[in-house]
PDB file of C-alpha atoms in Angstrom:
ATOM      1  CA  LEU A 727      -8.648 -10.547 -32.871  1.00 74.00           C
ATOM      2  CA  ILE A 728     -10.555 -10.847 -29.609  1.00 76.00           C
ATOM      3  CA  GLN A 729     -11.102 -14.581 -30.002  1.00 82.00           C
ATOM      4  CA  ARG A 730      -7.411 -15.055 -30.749  1.00 85.00           C
ATOM      5  CA  ALA A 731      -6.528 -12.877 -27.749  1.00 85.00           C
ATOM      6  CA  GLN A 732      -8.737 -14.999 -25.491  1.00 85.00           C
ATOM      7  CA  TYR A 733      -7.053 -18.112 -26.856  1.00 85.00           C
ATOM      8  CA  ASP A 734      -3.627 -16.593 -26.182  1.00 88.00           C
ATOM      9  CA  LEU A 735      -4.644 -15.861 -22.580  1.00 86.00           C
ATOM     10  CA  ALA A 736      -5.979 -19.376 -22.086  1.00 86.00           C
ATOM     11  CA  THR A 737      -2.743 -20.891 -23.411  1.00 89.00           C
ATOM     12  CA  GLY A 738      -0.373 -18.748 -21.339  1.00 89.00           C
ATOM     13  CA  ARG A 739       0.638 -16.178 -23.956  1.00 90.00           C
ATOM     14  CA  ALA A 740      -0.542 -13.010 -22.278  1.00 91.00           C
ATOM     15  CA  ALA A 741       1.884 -10.660 -24.057  1.00 90.00           C
ATOM     16  CA  GLU A 742       0.545 -11.779 -27.431  1.00 89.00           C
ATOM     17  CA  ALA A 743      -2.984 -11.249 -26.110  1.00 90.00           C
ATOM     18  CA  VAL A 744      -2.120  -7.676 -25.126  1.00 90.00           C
ATOM     19  CA  VAL A 745      -0.899  -6.948 -28.661  1.00 88.00           C
ATOM     20  CA  ARG A 746      -4.094  -8.298 -30.212  1.00 88.00           C
ATOM     21  CA  ILE A 747      -6.381  -6.408 -27.840  1.00 87.00           C
ATOM     22  CA  ARG A 748      -4.517  -3.154 -28.469  1.00 86.00           C
ATOM     23  CA  GLN A 749      -4.989  -3.732 -32.186  1.00 85.00           C
ATOM     24  CA  ALA A 750      -8.709  -4.351 -31.701  1.00 82.00           C
ATOM     25  CA  ILE A 751      -9.129  -1.220 -29.585  1.00 79.00           C
ATOM     26  CA  GLY A 752      -7.292   0.819 -32.223  1.00 74.00           C
ATOM     27  CA  GLN A 753      -9.433  -0.522 -35.045  1.00 65.00           C
ATOM     28  CA  GLN A 754     -12.771  -0.187 -33.253  1.00 62.00           C
ATOM     29  CA  PRO A 755     -12.570   2.642 -30.730  1.00 60.00           C
ATOM     30  CA  ARG A 756     -16.353   2.657 -30.271  1.00 59.00           C
ATOM     31  CA  HIS A 757     -16.132  -0.846 -28.820  1.00 55.00           C
ATOM     32  CA  ALA A 758     -13.116  -0.156 -26.648  1.00 66.00           C
ATOM     33  CA  PRO A 759     -14.845  -0.067 -23.213  1.00 69.00           C
ATOM     34  CA  PRO A 760     -15.965  -3.748 -23.283  1.00 69.00           C
ATOM     35  CA  LEU A 761     -12.395  -4.714 -24.133  1.00 81.00           C
ATOM     36  CA  LEU A 762     -10.769  -2.866 -21.255  1.00 84.00           C
ATOM     37  CA  SER A 763     -11.371  -5.533 -18.607  1.00 84.00           C
ATOM     38  CA  LEU A 764      -9.846  -8.145 -20.896  1.00 87.00           C
ATOM     39  CA  TYR A 765      -6.937  -5.817 -21.623  1.00 89.00           C
ATOM     40  CA  ARG A 766      -6.284  -5.199 -17.924  1.00 90.00           C
ATOM     41  CA  GLN A 767      -6.243  -8.922 -17.220  1.00 88.00           C
ATOM     42  CA  ALA A 768      -3.905  -9.639 -20.115  1.00 91.00           C
ATOM     43  CA  LEU A 769      -1.506  -6.835 -19.216  1.00 91.00           C
ATOM     44  CA  TRP A 770      -1.171  -7.982 -15.628  1.00 89.00           C
ATOM     45  CA  GLN A 771      -0.626 -11.577 -16.727  1.00 89.00           C
ATOM     46  CA  ALA A 772       1.960 -10.504 -19.304  1.00 90.00           C
ATOM     47  CA  VAL A 773       4.156  -9.034 -16.576  1.00 89.00           C
ATOM     48  CA  ALA A 774       3.597 -11.957 -14.201  1.00 88.00           C
ATOM     49  CA  GLN A 775       4.394 -14.536 -16.877  1.00 89.00           C
ATOM     50  CA  ALA A 776       7.564 -12.750 -17.941  1.00 88.00           C
ATOM     51  CA  VAL A 777       8.859 -12.859 -14.373  1.00 86.00           C
ATOM     52  CA  ASP A 778       7.720 -16.410 -13.647  1.00 86.00           C
ATOM     53  CA  ARG A 779       9.434 -17.724 -16.781  1.00 87.00           C
ATOM     54  CA  CYS A 780      12.418 -15.341 -16.790  1.00 88.00           C
ATOM     55  CA  ASP A 781      11.361 -14.496 -20.336  1.00 86.00           C
ATOM     56  CA  TRP A 782      12.287 -10.875 -20.928  1.00 85.00           C
ATOM     57  CA  THR A 783      11.275 -10.779 -24.613  1.00 86.00           C
ATOM     58  CA  HIS A 784       8.257  -8.553 -23.958  1.00 83.00           C
ATOM     59  CA  TYR A 785       9.199  -7.298 -20.494  1.00 85.00           C
ATOM     60  CA  ASP A 786      10.265  -3.760 -21.404  1.00 87.00           C
ATOM     61  CA  LEU A 787       7.294  -3.401 -23.716  1.00 87.00           C
ATOM     62  CA  ALA A 788       4.907  -4.622 -21.033  1.00 86.00           C
ATOM     63  CA  ALA A 789       6.414  -2.167 -18.536  1.00 88.00           C
ATOM     64  CA  ARG A 790       5.714   0.664 -20.955  1.00 89.00           C
ATOM     65  CA  TRP A 791       2.155  -0.563 -21.422  1.00 90.00           C
ATOM     66  CA  VAL A 792       1.655  -0.572 -17.647  1.00 91.00           C
ATOM     67  CA  HIS A 793       2.748   3.048 -17.417  1.00 91.00           C
ATOM     68  CA  GLU A 794       0.366   3.960 -20.221  1.00 90.00           C
ATOM     69  CA  ALA A 795      -2.471   2.147 -18.467  1.00 91.00           C
ATOM     70  CA  ILE A 796      -1.803   3.969 -15.183  1.00 92.00           C
ATOM     71  CA  GLU A 797      -2.012   7.305 -16.985  1.00 90.00           C
ATOM     72  CA  ASP A 798      -4.879   6.569 -19.393  1.00 87.00           C
ATOM     73  CA  ASP A 799      -7.157   4.154 -17.509  1.00 89.00           C
ATOM     74  CA  PRO A 800      -8.310   5.305 -14.033  1.00 91.00           C
ATOM     75  CA  ALA A 801      -9.722   1.831 -13.348  1.00 89.00           C
ATOM     76  CA  PHE A 802      -6.475  -0.040 -14.053  1.00 91.00           C
ATOM     77  CA  TRP A 803      -4.777  -1.603 -11.050  1.00 91.00           C
ATOM     78  CA  MET A 804      -2.268  -4.281 -10.178  1.00 90.00           C
ATOM     79  CA  THR A 805      -1.308  -5.607  -6.785  1.00 88.00           C
ATOM     80  CA  GLY A 806       0.919  -8.139  -5.092  1.00 83.00           C
ATOM     81  CA  GLU A 807       4.495  -9.031  -5.858  1.00 81.00           C
ATOM     82  CA  THR A 808       3.972  -8.521  -9.601  1.00 83.00           C
ATOM     83  CA  CYS A 809       4.060  -4.758  -9.039  1.00 85.00           C
ATOM     84  CA  LEU A 810       7.449  -4.991  -7.372  1.00 83.00           C
ATOM     85  CA  THR A 811       8.988  -6.715 -10.392  1.00 83.00           C
ATOM     86  CA  LEU A 812       8.656  -3.554 -12.487  1.00 86.00           C
ATOM     87  CA  ASP A 813      11.644  -1.436 -11.514  1.00 83.00           C
ATOM     88  CA  THR A 814      10.263   1.434 -13.604  1.00 86.00           C
ATOM     89  CA  LEU A 815       7.304   1.975 -11.257  1.00 90.00           C
ATOM     90  CA  THR A 816       7.814   4.878  -8.865  1.00 92.00           C
ATOM     91  CA  ARG A 817       6.535   5.008  -5.296  1.00 93.00           C
ATOM     92  CA  HIS A 818       3.762   7.267  -6.565  1.00 94.00           C
ATOM     93  CA  ASP A 819       2.816   4.646  -9.184  1.00 93.00           C
ATOM     94  CA  LEU A 820       2.715   1.903  -6.570  1.00 93.00           C
ATOM     95  CA  ARG A 821       0.555   3.981  -4.253  1.00 94.00           C
ATOM     96  CA  THR A 822      -1.816   4.815  -7.100  1.00 95.00           C
ATOM     97  CA  LEU A 823      -2.194   1.150  -8.027  1.00 93.00           C
ATOM     98  CA  GLN A 824      -2.858   0.077  -4.443  1.00 91.00           C
ATOM     99  CA  GLU A 825      -5.388   2.852  -3.848  1.00 93.00           C
ATOM    100  CA  ARG A 826      -7.272   1.726  -6.944  1.00 93.00           C
ATOM    101  CA  PHE A 827      -7.117  -1.890  -5.746  1.00 92.00           C
ATOM    102  CA  CYS A 828      -8.511  -0.937  -2.329  1.00 90.00           C
ATOM    103  CA  ALA A 829     -11.318   1.005  -3.993  1.00 91.00           C
ATOM    104  CA  CYS A 830     -12.632  -2.298  -5.383  1.00 90.00           C
ATOM    105  CA  PHE A 831     -13.808  -3.364  -1.923  1.00 90.00           C
ATOM    106  CA  PRO A 832     -16.772  -2.149   0.135  1.00 87.00           C
ATOM    107  CA  ARG A 833     -16.171   0.140   3.057  1.00 87.00           C
ATOM    108  CA  PRO A 834     -17.044  -1.381   6.454  1.00 84.00           C
ATOM    109  CA  ASP A 835     -20.446  -0.148   7.565  1.00 84.00           C
ATOM    110  CA  GLY A 836     -19.924  -0.653  11.291  1.00 83.00           C
ATOM    111  CA  SER A 837     -22.451  -3.470  11.490  1.00 84.00           C
ATOM    112  CA  PHE A 838     -19.993  -5.865  13.124  1.00 91.00           C
ATOM    113  CA  ALA A 839     -19.416  -4.966  16.772  1.00 90.00           C
ATOM    114  CA  HIS A 840     -16.277  -6.551  18.193  1.00 90.00           C
ATOM    115  CA  ARG A 841     -16.439  -8.209  21.590  1.00 85.00           C
ATOM    116  CA  PRO A 842     -13.844  -7.570  24.302  1.00 88.00           C
ATOM    117  CA  PRO A 843     -11.058 -10.195  24.399  1.00 80.00           C
ATOM    118  CA  GLN A 844     -11.944 -13.330  26.348  1.00 85.00           C
ATOM    119  CA  GLU A 845      -9.667 -15.668  28.268  1.00 86.00           C
ATOM    120  CA  ARG A 846      -9.430 -17.916  25.200  1.00 92.00           C
ATOM    121  CA  ILE A 847      -8.593 -16.043  22.012  1.00 96.00           C
ATOM    122  CA  ARG A 848     -10.480 -17.241  18.937  1.00 97.00           C
ATOM    123  CA  ILE A 849      -8.317 -17.222  15.809  1.00 97.00           C
ATOM    124  CA  GLY A 850      -9.746 -17.700  12.328  1.00 98.00           C
ATOM    125  CA  ILE A 851      -7.807 -18.634   9.191  1.00 98.00           C
ATOM    126  CA  ILE A 852      -9.215 -17.794   5.742  1.00 97.00           C
ATOM    127  CA  GLY A 853      -7.620 -19.847   2.977  1.00 96.00           C
ATOM    128  CA  CYS A 854      -7.999 -22.207   0.040  1.00 96.00           C
ATOM    129  CA  ASP A 855      -4.816 -24.264   0.313  1.00 95.00           C
ATOM    130  CA  PHE A 856      -5.755 -26.847   2.932  1.00 97.00           C
ATOM    131  CA  HIS A 857      -4.214 -29.722   0.986  1.00 96.00           C
ATOM    132  CA  ALA A 858      -0.825 -30.739  -0.427  1.00 96.00           C
ATOM    133  CA  GLN A 859       0.291 -27.208  -1.230  1.00 94.00           C
ATOM    134  CA  ALA A 860       3.173 -24.951  -0.161  1.00 93.00           C
ATOM    135  CA  THR A 861       1.106 -22.783   2.189  1.00 92.00           C
ATOM    136  CA  ALA A 862      -0.190 -25.849   4.014  1.00 94.00           C
ATOM    137  CA  TYR A 863       3.373 -27.159   4.316  1.00 95.00           C
ATOM    138  CA  LEU A 864       4.395 -23.894   5.970  1.00 93.00           C
ATOM    139  CA  PHE A 865       1.473 -23.304   8.305  1.00 94.00           C
ATOM    140  CA  THR A 866      -0.092 -26.615   9.337  1.00 96.00           C
ATOM    141  CA  GLY A 867       2.659 -27.374  11.824  1.00 96.00           C
ATOM    142  CA  VAL A 868       2.113 -23.939  13.369  1.00 95.00           C
ATOM    143  CA  ALA A 869      -1.609 -24.658  13.714  1.00 96.00           C
ATOM    144  CA  GLU A 870      -0.946 -28.046  15.311  1.00 97.00           C
ATOM    145  CA  ARG A 871       1.343 -26.528  17.937  1.00 96.00           C
ATOM    146  CA  MET A 872      -0.874 -23.656  19.058  1.00 96.00           C
ATOM    147  CA  ASP A 873      -1.675 -23.895  22.767  1.00 95.00           C
ATOM    148  CA  ARG A 874      -5.334 -24.927  22.892  1.00 94.00           C
ATOM    149  CA  ARG A 875      -5.492 -23.924  26.536  1.00 93.00           C
ATOM    150  CA  ARG A 876      -5.234 -20.348  25.329  1.00 95.00           C
ATOM    151  CA  VAL A 877      -6.698 -20.293  21.820  1.00 96.00           C
ATOM    152  CA  ASP A 878      -9.467 -21.760  19.700  1.00 97.00           C
ATOM    153  CA  LEU A 879      -8.458 -22.186  16.058  1.00 98.00           C
ATOM    154  CA  LEU A 880     -10.981 -22.181  13.215  1.00 98.00           C
ATOM    155  CA  ALA A 881     -10.415 -22.597   9.478  1.00 98.00           C
ATOM    156  CA  PHE A 882     -12.628 -20.971   6.835  1.00 98.00           C
ATOM    157  CA  ASP A 883     -11.978 -22.767   3.572  1.00 98.00           C
ATOM    158  CA  TYR A 884     -13.059 -21.359   0.202  1.00 97.00           C
ATOM    159  CA  GLY A 885     -11.005 -23.784  -1.906  1.00 94.00           C
ATOM    160  CA  GLN A 886     -11.685 -27.117  -3.519  1.00 91.00           C
ATOM    161  CA  GLU A 887     -11.680 -30.263  -1.454  1.00 91.00           C
ATOM    162  CA  ILE A 888      -8.637 -32.194  -2.660  1.00 93.00           C
ATOM    163  CA  PRO A 889      -8.465 -35.520  -0.806  1.00 94.00           C
ATOM    164  CA  GLY A 890      -5.181 -36.842   0.461  1.00 96.00           C
ATOM    165  CA  GLU A 891      -2.915 -37.177   3.466  1.00 96.00           C
ATOM    166  CA  TRP A 892      -2.333 -33.438   3.713  1.00 96.00           C
ATOM    167  CA  ARG A 893      -6.033 -32.631   3.469  1.00 97.00           C
ATOM    168  CA  THR A 894      -6.706 -34.985   6.366  1.00 97.00           C
ATOM    169  CA  ARG A 895      -3.913 -33.445   8.407  1.00 97.00           C
ATOM    170  CA  CYS A 896      -5.073 -29.878   7.670  1.00 97.00           C
ATOM    171  CA  VAL A 897      -8.644 -30.569   8.747  1.00 97.00           C
ATOM    172  CA  ALA A 898      -7.449 -32.250  11.946  1.00 97.00           C
ATOM    173  CA  ALA A 899      -5.238 -29.267  12.850  1.00 97.00           C
ATOM    174  CA  TYR A 900      -8.240 -26.996  13.547  1.00 98.00           C
ATOM    175  CA  ASP A 901     -10.935 -27.050  16.201  1.00 97.00           C
ATOM    176  CA  GLU A 902     -13.518 -26.244  13.539  1.00 97.00           C
ATOM    177  CA  PHE A 903     -13.154 -26.552   9.779  1.00 98.00           C
ATOM    178  CA  ILE A 904     -15.827 -24.610   7.885  1.00 98.00           C
ATOM    179  CA  SER A 905     -16.433 -24.354   4.140  1.00 97.00           C
ATOM    180  CA  ILE A 906     -17.291 -20.882   2.819  1.00 98.00           C
ATOM    181  CA  ALA A 907     -16.762 -21.764  -0.842  1.00 96.00           C
ATOM    182  CA  ASP A 908     -20.406 -21.158  -1.739  1.00 96.00           C
ATOM    183  CA  MET A 909     -20.777 -17.932   0.253  1.00 97.00           C
ATOM    184  CA  ASP A 910     -20.337 -14.394  -0.996  1.00 96.00           C
ATOM    185  CA  ASP A 911     -17.994 -12.087   0.916  1.00 96.00           C
ATOM    186  CA  ARG A 912     -20.689 -10.495   3.068  1.00 96.00           C
ATOM    187  CA  ALA A 913     -22.211 -13.839   4.088  1.00 97.00           C
ATOM    188  CA  ALA A 914     -18.771 -15.226   4.915  1.00 97.00           C
ATOM    189  CA  ALA A 915     -17.997 -12.153   7.009  1.00 97.00           C
ATOM    190  CA  GLU A 916     -21.266 -12.601   8.912  1.00 97.00           C
ATOM    191  CA  LEU A 917     -20.416 -16.238   9.623  1.00 98.00           C
ATOM    192  CA  ILE A 918     -16.915 -15.357  10.833  1.00 98.00           C
ATOM    193  CA  HIS A 919     -18.309 -12.656  13.104  1.00 96.00           C
ATOM    194  CA  ALA A 920     -20.994 -15.007  14.432  1.00 96.00           C
ATOM    195  CA  ARG A 921     -18.236 -17.484  15.388  1.00 96.00           C
ATOM    196  CA  GLY A 922     -16.745 -14.780  17.629  1.00 95.00           C
ATOM    197  CA  ILE A 923     -13.381 -14.552  15.877  1.00 97.00           C
ATOM    198  CA  ASP A 924     -10.978 -12.156  17.613  1.00 96.00           C
ATOM    199  CA  VAL A 925      -8.029 -12.460  15.210  1.00 97.00           C
ATOM    200  CA  LEU A 926      -8.595 -13.185  11.512  1.00 98.00           C
ATOM    201  CA  ILE A 927      -5.670 -14.268   9.331  1.00 97.00           C
ATOM    202  CA  HIS A 928      -6.034 -14.073   5.547  1.00 97.00           C
ATOM    203  CA  MET A 929      -3.704 -16.793   4.312  1.00 94.00           C
ATOM    204  CA  ARG A 930      -3.452 -16.155   0.576  1.00 90.00           C
ATOM    205  CA  ASP A 931      -1.845 -13.582  -1.713  1.00 85.00           C
ATOM    206  CA  VAL A 932      -3.803 -10.346  -1.979  1.00 86.00           C
ATOM    207  CA  ALA A 933      -4.436 -10.695  -5.700  1.00 81.00           C
ATOM    208  CA  LYS A 934      -6.034 -14.147  -5.633  1.00 83.00           C
ATOM    209  CA  GLY A 935      -7.386 -14.306  -2.095  1.00 91.00           C
ATOM    210  CA  ARG A 936     -10.664 -13.105  -0.632  1.00 94.00           C
ATOM    211  CA  LEU A 937      -9.842  -9.766   0.910  1.00 94.00           C
ATOM    212  CA  GLY A 938     -13.435  -8.759   0.221  1.00 94.00           C
ATOM    213  CA  ILE A 939     -14.345 -10.733   3.348  1.00 96.00           C
ATOM    214  CA  CYS A 940     -11.839  -8.813   5.444  1.00 95.00           C
ATOM    215  CA  ALA A 941     -13.104  -5.519   4.007  1.00 94.00           C
ATOM    216  CA  TRP A 942     -16.249  -5.894   6.139  1.00 95.00           C
ATOM    217  CA  ARG A 943     -14.076  -6.041   9.310  1.00 95.00           C
ATOM    218  CA  PRO A 944     -15.665  -9.139  10.874  1.00 96.00           C
ATOM    219  CA  ALA A 945     -12.811  -9.378  13.409  1.00 96.00           C
ATOM    220  CA  ALA A 946     -11.159  -6.755  15.605  1.00 95.00           C
ATOM    221  CA  ILE A 947      -7.655  -7.760  14.455  1.00 96.00           C
ATOM    222  CA  GLN A 948      -7.005  -8.833  10.862  1.00 96.00           C
ATOM    223  CA  ILE A 949      -3.676 -10.010   9.474  1.00 96.00           C
ATOM    224  CA  GLN A 950      -2.383 -10.673   5.960  1.00 93.00           C
ATOM    225  CA  TYR A 951      -0.104 -13.710   6.141  1.00 88.00           C
ATOM    226  CA  LEU A 952       2.858 -14.588   3.935  1.00 76.00           C
ATOM    227  CA  TYR A 953       2.295 -12.432   0.812  1.00 64.00           C
TER     228      TYR A 953
END
């Protein structure tokens, strides 16, 4: 069942994967804990896929499963716009899910002292879409038009290098373009702080981005952009 569930997940059939994992947990309760992380992933994807495809075959069932998970699994969380697609979630449910999501990140330890603002503000952008992608289409023009007499603009890229016209344009739009793909969150935060960033913009959705970097508070002002 688990192998078939993993195959279902890999082939975009998350709802079917949820059914198989629930069957496996019911048949082998002693082995349920190792299956929970897989179950959480499948359940979240089941809701997201239903909305993305406008396929409501399993939507009501998945919504019921989410409510069960909130009640029965203290470690279950969802975040981002997927939560807002479930009209059965109450404000209390949404707060519970977001509190659990935030608990996944370290608490800032105060090790990053923030400098007073200088004449030139240093702005950092964390992202992975510096190529021919929708976020780059939306933001690159903004970056190109920022007044360099007043700001320095740095990019911190944790994505893949995808060559092309847009990649070239994205790199050229920033005063410094720095790869953090091979760094863990703490090391990336230390680098960002060492670059003297005053305003840090996290330019990715909260579910798939790297908010763990922002959790260390490497900049005095931190902004979640777009999602």
